[in-house]
């Protein structure tokens, strides 16, 4: 379905980004993995994904908190893979603290990585996608792009911003009368190594079993009482990148077990 396409996934050496990259590679895309570490470990993850899927997979180190690195990521990926058909803006970080104590540096970093990077990478691919008449931009927002929780001011502001940016990008693609779409996926809780690593602490802090922590702490706002998986976010991304999704643009797709229906 996506055979022969080229894709960049930002922040993709772990968690959701790696899950999306794996699904795209399995469907025949050549993929550029990215994180900011420039590490041998990240290069190994790209090499392993290439071996596992048979797809061309390259690693491009670039810090998504910096505008010039975002432009370089696109330039390096195009050098390695050719013109980019699919851009997935996934890189993101979190900090949880009440507003009056929220460090300015954390605010700036979250806005830069979770929101501004999506603008800078989109800016770098948009003209090429328009001139080729085709492109797919998928922004990984969050249930927090549609609703709020206390103590997550920067994250909620950034993710609402990502939803707004997705709508503007969609309108500009449509105005150019080309098949360039942009949408935001809004996951609820997704089972990633990051979430798994928090389980132990929560069990100790609350004196609860693993199942109790999942049911009573983590998934209280998830009616299905189930985590989404990285494979499900990957498959949703792949669908949005397909020809069948050509008329889906400027919208959000929740993968949140009913969270935002409540
Ligand atoms: P993760 O921490 O597992 O992965 C984040 C990736 O981004 C890593 O590869 C990390 O190296 C990379 N990264 C961090 N800072 C970077 C930077 N400055 N430049 C480039 N790369 C950088 O996180 P995740 O849980 O997989 O989250 C991925 C995205 O999904 C984020 O945007 C997050 O907000 C969103 N999301 C996650 C959940 C969830 O439950 N995990 C829910 C909703 C939305």
Coordinates of N, CA, C and O and ligand atoms in Angstrom, one line a residue, residues 10-20 34-37 42 60-66 69 73 89-94 109 112-114 117 140-144 155 159 185-195 227-228 230 233 255 259, ligand 1:
X10 N 9.9 11.8 13.4 CA 10.7 12.4 14.4 C 10.6 11.7 15.7 O 9.6 11.2 16.0
X11 N 11.7 11.8 16.5 CA 11.7 11.1 17.8 C 11.3 9.7 17.7 O 10.3 9.2 18.4
X12 N 12.0 8.9 17.0 CA 11.5 7.5 16.6 C 12.5 6.4 17.0 O 12.4 5.3 16.4
X13 N 13.3 6.6 18.0 CA 14.2 5.5 18.4 C 13.6 4.7 19.6 O 14.2 3.8 20.1
X14 N 12.4 5.2 20.0 CA 11.7 4.4 21.1 C 10.2 4.7 21.0 O 9.7 5.5 20.2
X15 N 9.4 3.9 21.8 CA 8.0 4.2 22.0 C 7.2 4.3 20.7 O 7.3 3.5 19.8
X16 N 6.3 5.3 20.7 CA 5.3 5.4 19.6 C 6.0 5.7 18.3 O 5.6 5.1 17.2
X17 N 7.1 6.5 18.3 CA 7.7 6.8 17.0 C 8.3 5.6 16.4 O 8.2 5.4 15.2
X18 N 9.0 4.7 17.2 CA 9.6 3.5 16.6 C 8.4 2.6 16.2 O 8.6 1.9 15.1
X19 N 7.3 2.5 16.9 CA 6.2 1.7 16.5 C 5.7 2.1 15.2 O 5.3 1.3 14.3
X20 N 5.5 3.5 14.9 CA 5.0 4.0 13.7 C 6.0 3.6 12.6 O 5.7 3.2 11.5
X34 N 14.8 9.2 13.7 CA 15.5 10.4 14.3 C 15.4 10.4 15.8 O 14.4 10.0 16.4
X35 N 16.5 10.9 16.4 CA 16.4 11.4 17.8 C 17.6 12.4 17.9 O 18.3 12.7 16.9
X36 N 17.8 12.9 19.1 CA 18.8 14.0 19.3 C 20.1 13.5 19.8 O 21.0 14.2 20.0
X37 N 20.3 12.1 20.0 CA 21.4 11.6 20.7 C 22.7 11.4 19.8 O 23.8 11.4 20.3
X42 N 21.3 4.4 18.8 CA 20.2 4.8 17.8 C 20.5 4.3 16.4 O 19.6 3.9 15.7
X60 N 19.0 9.7 11.3 CA 19.5 11.1 11.2 C 19.4 11.7 12.6 O 18.3 12.0 13.1
X61 N 20.5 12.0 13.2 CA 20.5 12.7 14.5 C 20.2 14.1 14.3 O 20.8 14.8 13.4
X62 N 19.3 14.7 15.0 CA 18.9 16.1 14.9 C 18.1 16.4 16.1 O 17.2 15.6 16.5
X63 N 18.3 17.6 16.7 CA 17.7 18.0 17.9 C 16.4 18.8 17.6 O 16.5 19.9 17.1
X64 N 15.2 18.2 17.8 CA 14.0 18.9 17.4 C 13.7 20.1 18.2 O 12.7 20.8 18.0
X65 N 14.5 20.5 19.2 CA 14.3 21.7 19.9 C 14.9 22.9 19.1 O 14.8 24.1 19.5
X66 N 15.6 22.6 18.0 CA 16.3 23.6 17.3 C 15.8 23.7 15.8 O 15.8 22.7 15.1
X69 N 18.2 22.3 13.1 CA 18.2 20.9 13.1 C 17.0 20.3 12.4 O 17.1 19.2 11.7
X73 N 17.3 17.8 9.3 CA 16.7 16.5 9.3 C 16.1 16.2 8.0 O 16.3 15.2 7.4
X89 N 5.3 13.9 12.6 CA 5.9 14.7 13.7 C 5.5 14.1 15.0 O 4.3 14.2 15.5
X90 N 6.4 13.4 15.6 CA 6.1 12.6 16.8 C 6.9 13.0 18.1 O 6.5 12.8 19.2
X91 N 8.1 13.6 17.9 CA 9.0 13.9 19.0 C 8.2 14.7 20.1 O 7.5 15.6 19.8
X92 N 8.4 14.2 21.3 CA 7.7 15.0 22.4 C 8.3 14.6 23.8 O 8.8 13.5 24.0
X93 N 8.2 15.6 24.7 CA 8.6 15.4 26.0 C 7.5 15.9 27.0 O 6.6 16.6 26.5
X94 N 7.6 15.6 28.2 CA 6.6 15.9 29.2 C 7.3 16.5 30.5 O 8.4 16.1 30.8
X109 N 11.3 24.3 26.4 CA 11.7 23.0 25.8 C 10.5 22.3 25.2 O 10.5 21.7 24.1
X112 N 9.1 24.0 22.2 CA 10.0 23.9 21.1 C 9.9 22.4 20.5 O 9.8 22.3 19.3
X113 N 10.0 21.4 21.3 CA 10.1 20.0 20.8 C 8.7 19.5 20.4 O 8.5 18.9 19.3
X114 N 7.7 19.8 21.2 CA 6.4 19.2 21.0 C 5.6 20.0 19.9 O 4.7 19.5 19.3
X117 N 8.8 22.3 16.5 CA 9.5 21.4 15.6 C 8.6 20.9 14.5 O 9.0 20.8 13.3
X140 N 1.5 13.7 15.7 CA 1.1 13.0 16.9 C 0.8 14.0 18.0 O 1.8 14.5 18.7
X141 N -0.4 14.3 18.2 CA -0.8 15.2 19.3 C -1.1 14.3 20.5 O -0.2 13.6 20.9
X142 N -2.3 14.4 21.1 CA -2.6 13.7 22.3 C -4.0 13.9 22.7 O -4.6 14.9 22.1
X143 N -4.6 13.1 23.5 CA -5.9 13.5 24.1 C -5.8 14.9 24.8 O -6.8 15.6 24.8
X144 N -4.6 15.2 25.2 CA -4.3 16.5 25.7 C -4.2 17.6 24.7 O -3.9 18.8 25.0
X155 N 2.6 21.0 28.1 CA 2.2 19.9 27.3 C 0.8 20.1 26.6 O 0.7 20.0 25.4
X159 N 0.2 20.7 22.7 CA -0.6 19.7 21.9 C -1.9 20.3 21.3 O -2.3 20.0 20.2
X185 N -3.2 12.8 15.2 CA -3.7 11.6 15.9 C -3.6 12.0 17.4 O -2.6 12.6 17.9
X186 N -4.6 11.7 18.1 CA -4.7 12.1 19.6 C -4.8 10.8 20.4 O -5.9 10.3 20.7
X187 N -3.6 10.2 20.8 CA -3.7 9.0 21.6 C -4.0 9.4 23.1 O -3.7 10.5 23.6
X188 N -4.7 8.4 23.8 CA -4.7 8.5 25.2 C -3.5 7.9 25.8 O -2.4 8.1 25.3
X189 N -3.6 7.0 26.8 CA -2.5 6.3 27.3 C -2.0 5.2 26.3 O -2.8 4.4 25.9
X190 N -0.7 5.2 26.0 CA -0.2 4.2 25.1 C 0.8 3.4 25.9 O 1.7 4.0 26.6
X191 N 0.8 2.1 25.7 CA 1.8 1.2 26.4 C 3.1 1.4 25.7 O 3.4 0.9 24.6
X192 N 4.0 2.1 26.4 CA 5.4 2.3 25.9 C 6.4 1.9 27.0 O 6.0 1.8 28.2
X193 N 7.7 1.7 26.7 CA 8.6 1.5 27.8 C 8.6 2.5 28.9 O 8.8 2.2 30.0
X194 N 8.3 3.8 28.4 CA 8.2 4.9 29.4 C 7.1 4.7 30.4 O 7.3 4.8 31.6
X195 N 6.0 4.2 29.9 CA 4.8 4.0 30.8 C 5.1 2.8 31.7 O 4.9 2.8 32.9
X227 N -4.7 0.2 27.5 CA -3.8 1.0 26.9 C -4.0 0.8 25.4 O -4.3 -0.3 24.9
X228 N -3.7 1.9 24.6 CA -3.5 1.8 23.1 C -2.1 1.2 23.0 O -1.3 1.3 23.9
X230 N 1.5 0.8 20.5 CA 2.2 1.5 19.4 C 1.9 1.0 18.1 O 1.9 1.8 17.1
X233 N -1.2 2.8 16.9 CA -0.9 4.2 16.5 C -0.2 4.2 15.1 O -0.5 5.0 14.2
X255 N -7.3 8.0 19.5 CA -7.0 6.6 19.7 C -6.9 6.5 21.3 O -5.8 6.4 21.8
X259 N -11.7 8.1 26.1 CA -11.3 9.2 27.0 C -12.1 10.5 26.7 O -12.8 11.1 27.5
Ligands
LIG1 P1 9.3 8.3 24.3 O1 9.9 9.1 25.3 O2 9.2 6.8 24.4 O3 9.9 8.6 22.8 C1 10.2 10.0 22.5 C2 11.3 9.9 21.4 O4 11.6 11.3 21.1 C3 12.5 9.2 21.8 O5 13.0 8.5 20.7 C4 13.5 10.4 22.2 O6 14.8 10.1 22.0 C5 13.0 11.4 21.2 N1 13.4 12.8 21.6 C6 13.3 13.4 22.8 N2 13.8 14.6 22.7 C7 14.1 14.9 21.4 C8 14.7 16.0 20.7 N3 15.0 17.1 21.4 N4 14.9 15.8 19.4 C9 14.7 14.6 18.8 N5 14.1 13.6 19.4 C10 13.9 13.7 20.7 O7 7.8 8.9 24.1 P2 6.4 8.3 23.6 O8 5.6 8.0 24.7 O9 6.7 7.3 22.5 O10 5.8 9.7 22.9 C11 5.9 10.0 21.6 C12 4.9 11.1 21.2 O11 3.6 10.6 21.5 C13 5.1 12.4 22.0 O12 4.8 13.5 21.2 C14 4.0 12.2 23.1 O13 3.6 13.5 23.5 C15 2.9 11.5 22.3 N6 2.0 10.8 23.2 C16 2.4 9.8 24.0 C17 1.4 9.1 24.8 C18 1.8 8.0 25.7 O14 0.9 7.5 26.5 N7 3.0 7.5 25.6 C19 0.1 9.6 24.8 C20 -0.3 10.6 23.9 C21 0.7 11.2 23.1

